[in-house]
Short mmCIF file of C-alpha atoms in Angstrom, two decimals:
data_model
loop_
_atom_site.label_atom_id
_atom_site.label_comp_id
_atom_site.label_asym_id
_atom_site.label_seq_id
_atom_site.Cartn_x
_atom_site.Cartn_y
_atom_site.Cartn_z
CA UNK A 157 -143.79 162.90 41.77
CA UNK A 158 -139.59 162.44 41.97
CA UNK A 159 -139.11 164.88 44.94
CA UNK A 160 -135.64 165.54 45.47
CA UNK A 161 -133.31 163.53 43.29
CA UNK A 162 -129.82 163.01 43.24
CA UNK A 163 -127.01 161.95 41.37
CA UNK A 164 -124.76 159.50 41.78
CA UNK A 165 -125.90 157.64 44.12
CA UNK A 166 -122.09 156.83 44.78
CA UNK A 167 -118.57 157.54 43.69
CA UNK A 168 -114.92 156.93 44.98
CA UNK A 169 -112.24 159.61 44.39
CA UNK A 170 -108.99 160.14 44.14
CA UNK A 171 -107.49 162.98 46.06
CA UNK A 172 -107.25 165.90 44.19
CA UNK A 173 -109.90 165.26 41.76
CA UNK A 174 -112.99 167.36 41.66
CA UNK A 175 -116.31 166.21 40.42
CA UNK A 176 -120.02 167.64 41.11
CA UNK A 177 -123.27 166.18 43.12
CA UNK A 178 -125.85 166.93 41.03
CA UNK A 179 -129.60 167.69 42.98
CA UNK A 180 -133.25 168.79 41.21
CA UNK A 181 -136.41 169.27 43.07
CA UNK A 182 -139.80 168.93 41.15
CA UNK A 183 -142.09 170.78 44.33
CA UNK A 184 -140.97 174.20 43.29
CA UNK A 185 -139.50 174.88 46.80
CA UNK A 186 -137.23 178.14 46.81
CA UNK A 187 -134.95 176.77 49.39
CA UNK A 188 -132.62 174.17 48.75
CA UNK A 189 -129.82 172.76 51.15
CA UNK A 190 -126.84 170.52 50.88
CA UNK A 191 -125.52 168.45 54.01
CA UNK A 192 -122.99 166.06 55.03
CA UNK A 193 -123.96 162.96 57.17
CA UNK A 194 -120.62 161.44 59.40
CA UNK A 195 -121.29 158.84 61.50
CA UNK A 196 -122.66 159.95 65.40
CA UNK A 197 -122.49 163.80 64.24
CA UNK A 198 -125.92 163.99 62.84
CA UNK A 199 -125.78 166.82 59.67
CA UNK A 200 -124.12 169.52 59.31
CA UNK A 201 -125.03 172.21 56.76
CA UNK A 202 -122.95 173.04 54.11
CA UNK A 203 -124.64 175.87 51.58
CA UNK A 204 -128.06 176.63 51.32
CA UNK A 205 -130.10 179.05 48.42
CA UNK A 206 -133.35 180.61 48.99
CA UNK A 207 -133.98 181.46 45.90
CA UNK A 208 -132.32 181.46 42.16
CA UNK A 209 -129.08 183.23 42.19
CA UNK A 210 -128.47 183.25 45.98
CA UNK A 211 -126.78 181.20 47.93
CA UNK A 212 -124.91 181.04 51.23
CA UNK A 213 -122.45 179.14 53.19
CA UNK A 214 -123.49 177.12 56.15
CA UNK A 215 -121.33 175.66 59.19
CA UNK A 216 -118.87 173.63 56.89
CA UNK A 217 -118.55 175.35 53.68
CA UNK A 218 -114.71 175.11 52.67
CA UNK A 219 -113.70 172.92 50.02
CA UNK A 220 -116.97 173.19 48.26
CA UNK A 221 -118.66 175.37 46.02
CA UNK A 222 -122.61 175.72 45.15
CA UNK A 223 -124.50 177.66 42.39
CA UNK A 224 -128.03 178.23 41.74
CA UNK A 225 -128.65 179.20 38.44
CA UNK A 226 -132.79 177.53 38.31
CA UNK A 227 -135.51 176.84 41.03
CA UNK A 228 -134.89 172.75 40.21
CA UNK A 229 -131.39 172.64 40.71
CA UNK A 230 -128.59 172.98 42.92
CA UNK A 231 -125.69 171.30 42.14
CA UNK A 232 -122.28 171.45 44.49
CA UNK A 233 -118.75 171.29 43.22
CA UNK A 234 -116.16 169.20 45.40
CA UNK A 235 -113.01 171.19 44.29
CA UNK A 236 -109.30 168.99 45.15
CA UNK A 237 -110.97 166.49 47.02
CA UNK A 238 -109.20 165.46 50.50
CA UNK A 239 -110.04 162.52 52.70
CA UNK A 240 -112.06 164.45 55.05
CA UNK A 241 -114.81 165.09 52.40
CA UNK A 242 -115.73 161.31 52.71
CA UNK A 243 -119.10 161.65 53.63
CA UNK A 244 -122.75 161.03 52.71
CA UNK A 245 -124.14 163.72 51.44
CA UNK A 246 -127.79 165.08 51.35
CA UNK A 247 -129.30 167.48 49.25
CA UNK A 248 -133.14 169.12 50.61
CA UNK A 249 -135.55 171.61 50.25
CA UNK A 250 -138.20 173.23 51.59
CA UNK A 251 -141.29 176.09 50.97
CA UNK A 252 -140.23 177.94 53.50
CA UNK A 253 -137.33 178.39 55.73
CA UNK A 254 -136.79 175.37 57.69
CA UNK A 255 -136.28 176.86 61.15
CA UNK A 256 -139.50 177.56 60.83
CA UNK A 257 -141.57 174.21 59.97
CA UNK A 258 -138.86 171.75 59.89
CA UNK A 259 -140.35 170.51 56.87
CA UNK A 260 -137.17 169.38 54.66
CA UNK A 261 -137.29 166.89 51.90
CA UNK A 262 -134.66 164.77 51.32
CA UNK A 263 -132.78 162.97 49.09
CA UNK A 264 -131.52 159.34 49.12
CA UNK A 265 -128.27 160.38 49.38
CA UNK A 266 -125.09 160.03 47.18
CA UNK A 267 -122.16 158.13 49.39
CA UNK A 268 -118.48 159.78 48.31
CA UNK A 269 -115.65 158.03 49.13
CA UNK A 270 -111.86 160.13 48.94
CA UNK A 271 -109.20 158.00 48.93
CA UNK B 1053 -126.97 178.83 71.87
CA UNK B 1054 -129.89 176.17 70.78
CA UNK B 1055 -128.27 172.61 70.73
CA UNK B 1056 -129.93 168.80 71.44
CA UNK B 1057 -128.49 165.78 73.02
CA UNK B 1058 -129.54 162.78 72.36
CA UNK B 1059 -129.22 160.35 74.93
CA UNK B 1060 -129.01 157.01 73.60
CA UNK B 1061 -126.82 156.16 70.93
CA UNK B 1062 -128.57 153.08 70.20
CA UNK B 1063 -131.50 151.26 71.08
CA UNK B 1064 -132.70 147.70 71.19
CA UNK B 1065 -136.01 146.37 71.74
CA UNK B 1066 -138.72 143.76 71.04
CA UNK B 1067 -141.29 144.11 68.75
CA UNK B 1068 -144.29 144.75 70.14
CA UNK B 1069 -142.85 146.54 73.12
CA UNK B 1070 -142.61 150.59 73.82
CA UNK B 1071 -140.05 152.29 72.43
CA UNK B 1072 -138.36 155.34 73.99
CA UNK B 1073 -135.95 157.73 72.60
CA UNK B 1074 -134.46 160.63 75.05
CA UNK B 1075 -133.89 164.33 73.26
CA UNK B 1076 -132.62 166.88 76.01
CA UNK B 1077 -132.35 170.37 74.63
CA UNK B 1078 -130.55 174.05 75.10
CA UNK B 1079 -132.68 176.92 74.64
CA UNK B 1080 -132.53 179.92 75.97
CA UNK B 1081 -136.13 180.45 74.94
CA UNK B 1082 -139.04 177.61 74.05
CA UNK B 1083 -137.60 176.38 70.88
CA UNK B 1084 -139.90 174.36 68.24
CA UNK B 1085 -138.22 170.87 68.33
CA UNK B 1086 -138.64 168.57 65.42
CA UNK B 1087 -137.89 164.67 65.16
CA UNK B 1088 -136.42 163.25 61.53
CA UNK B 1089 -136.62 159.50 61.20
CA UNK B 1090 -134.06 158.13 58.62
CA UNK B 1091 -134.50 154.78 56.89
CA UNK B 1092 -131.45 151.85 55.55
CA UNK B 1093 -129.94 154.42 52.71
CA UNK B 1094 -132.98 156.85 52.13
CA UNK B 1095 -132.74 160.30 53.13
CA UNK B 1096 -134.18 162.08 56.50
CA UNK B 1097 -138.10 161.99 56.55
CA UNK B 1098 -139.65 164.76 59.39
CA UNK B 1099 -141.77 162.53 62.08
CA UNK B 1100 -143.26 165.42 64.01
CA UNK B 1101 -142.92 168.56 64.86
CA UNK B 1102 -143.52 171.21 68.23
CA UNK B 1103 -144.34 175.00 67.26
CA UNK B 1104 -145.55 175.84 71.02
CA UNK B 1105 -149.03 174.87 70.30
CA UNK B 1106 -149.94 171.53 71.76
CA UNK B 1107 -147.27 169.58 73.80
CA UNK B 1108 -148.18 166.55 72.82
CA UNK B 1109 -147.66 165.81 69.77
CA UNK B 1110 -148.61 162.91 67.28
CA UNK B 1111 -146.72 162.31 63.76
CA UNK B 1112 -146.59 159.62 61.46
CA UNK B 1113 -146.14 155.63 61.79
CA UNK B 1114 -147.85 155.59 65.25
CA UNK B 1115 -144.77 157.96 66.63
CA UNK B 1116 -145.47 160.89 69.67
CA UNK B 1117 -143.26 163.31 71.56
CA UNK B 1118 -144.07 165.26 74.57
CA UNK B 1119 -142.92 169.15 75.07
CA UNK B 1120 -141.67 168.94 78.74
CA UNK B 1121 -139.96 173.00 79.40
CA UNK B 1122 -139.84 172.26 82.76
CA UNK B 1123 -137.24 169.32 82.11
CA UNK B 1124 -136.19 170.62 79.00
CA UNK B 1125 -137.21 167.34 76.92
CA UNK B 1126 -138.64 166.19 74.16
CA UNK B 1127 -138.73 162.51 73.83
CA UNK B 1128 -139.87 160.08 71.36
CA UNK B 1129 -142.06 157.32 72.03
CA UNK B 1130 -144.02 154.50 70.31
CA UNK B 1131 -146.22 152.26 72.56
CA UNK B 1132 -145.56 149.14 70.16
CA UNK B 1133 -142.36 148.49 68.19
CA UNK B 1134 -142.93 147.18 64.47
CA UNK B 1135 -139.70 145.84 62.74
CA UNK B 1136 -140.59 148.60 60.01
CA UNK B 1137 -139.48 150.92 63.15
CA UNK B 1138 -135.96 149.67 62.71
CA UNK B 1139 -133.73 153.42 61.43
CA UNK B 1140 -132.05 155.94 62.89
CA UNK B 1141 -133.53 159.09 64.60
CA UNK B 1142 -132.62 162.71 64.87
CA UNK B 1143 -133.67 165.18 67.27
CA UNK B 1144 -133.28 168.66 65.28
CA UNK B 1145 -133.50 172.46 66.70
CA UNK B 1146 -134.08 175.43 64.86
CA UNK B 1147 -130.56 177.56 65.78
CA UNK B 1148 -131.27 181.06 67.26
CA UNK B 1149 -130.09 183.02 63.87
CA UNK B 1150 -130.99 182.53 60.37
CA UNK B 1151 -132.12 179.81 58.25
CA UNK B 1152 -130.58 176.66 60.05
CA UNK B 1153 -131.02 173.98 62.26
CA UNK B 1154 -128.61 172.07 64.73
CA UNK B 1155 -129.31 168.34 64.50
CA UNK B 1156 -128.43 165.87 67.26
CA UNK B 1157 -126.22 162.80 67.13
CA UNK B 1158 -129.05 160.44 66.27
CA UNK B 1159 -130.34 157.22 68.07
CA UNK B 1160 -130.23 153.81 66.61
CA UNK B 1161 -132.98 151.92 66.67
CA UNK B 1162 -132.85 148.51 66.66
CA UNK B 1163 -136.01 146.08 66.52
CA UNK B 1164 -135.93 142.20 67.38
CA UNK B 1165 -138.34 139.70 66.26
#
């Protein structure tokens, strides 16, 4: 049982490049989130689907781009990378909306690096 | 708005001794508070969780947090430290609209031998 699997696990950029995290689930959760980890700032929320074919931004959405074409997989898209998308970043999901268990599942993590 | 503090950036103790990490929230009704333990590069893992049932509540690995509305608290505690217990915690609150939670700065936990 994989869980929530992502890919790469990390990558350094140059600015202006674009590239995508790629994220599958294997618990056939509807709701899948991405996040960005900074040091002290806990996570903030960047998209988040409930379902196949919907999406919708979260607190820091600009400069990236989401799609969710299956249940498994929700890939985001790092258009012109800048310095201040050097992050670690977190895909999740859940079975139901997580305000209302808290239950997310996580992914290790893939560690991007804009320089 | 719903938002958590956490009070303790980092913390160091013994192992074998209680451990104690502060959560202070902002509600303006009684939230359900949740605490994520996160190990050396893995992703979050949920600890416990408070739905207004019980206000004590147990989770995994030996971990508890008590519901205190009156002080507006939620604290982690442990009564013995294992070096396993060594990661970084999060304090997380449902925010008032839509599918989303605020998490808190985290707390540091470090555990000597």
């Amino acid at each position: 049982n994989a869980g929530v699997t992502q890919t790469p696990k990390f990558r350094i950029l140059k600015i202006g490049q674009s590239m995508t995290l790629q994220c599958a689930q294997d618990m056939n959760h509807n709701y899948m989130y991405w996040y960005r980890q900074d040091p002290g700032m806990g996570l903030k929320l960047i998209y988040y689907s409930v379902g196949a074919g919907i999406t919708d931004k979260g607190e820091v959405p600009n400069g990236y781009n989401v799609s969710r074409s299956t249940t498994e997989d929700f890939p985001l898209r790092l258009e012109l990378a800048a310095p201040s998308q050097t992050s670690v970043y977190f895909c999740a999901s859940s079975r139901t909306r997580q305000d209302l268990t808290g239950e997310l599942f996580f992914g290790e993590g893939s560690r991007l690096t804009v320089l | 708005a719903q938002s958590v503090t956490q009070l303790d950036s980092h913390v160091s103790v013994s192992e074998g001794t209680p451990v104690l990490l502060r959560c202070n929230y902002s509600s303006s009704y009684s939230p359900s508070l949740f605490w994520y333990v996160q190990h050396p590069n893995k992703g979050l893992q949920l600890l416990l969780k408070y739905t207004s049932a019980a206000t004590l509540v147990k989770g995994i690995n030996g971990f508890e947090a008590e519901f205190k509305k009156s002080e507006t608290s939620f604290h982690l505690t442990k009564p013995s430290a294992h070096m396993s217990d060594a990661a970084e915690y999060f304090c997380v609150v449902p925010k008032a609209a839509g599918n989303k939670l605020t998490f808190g700065g985290g707390t540091r936990v470090l555990v000597k031998p």
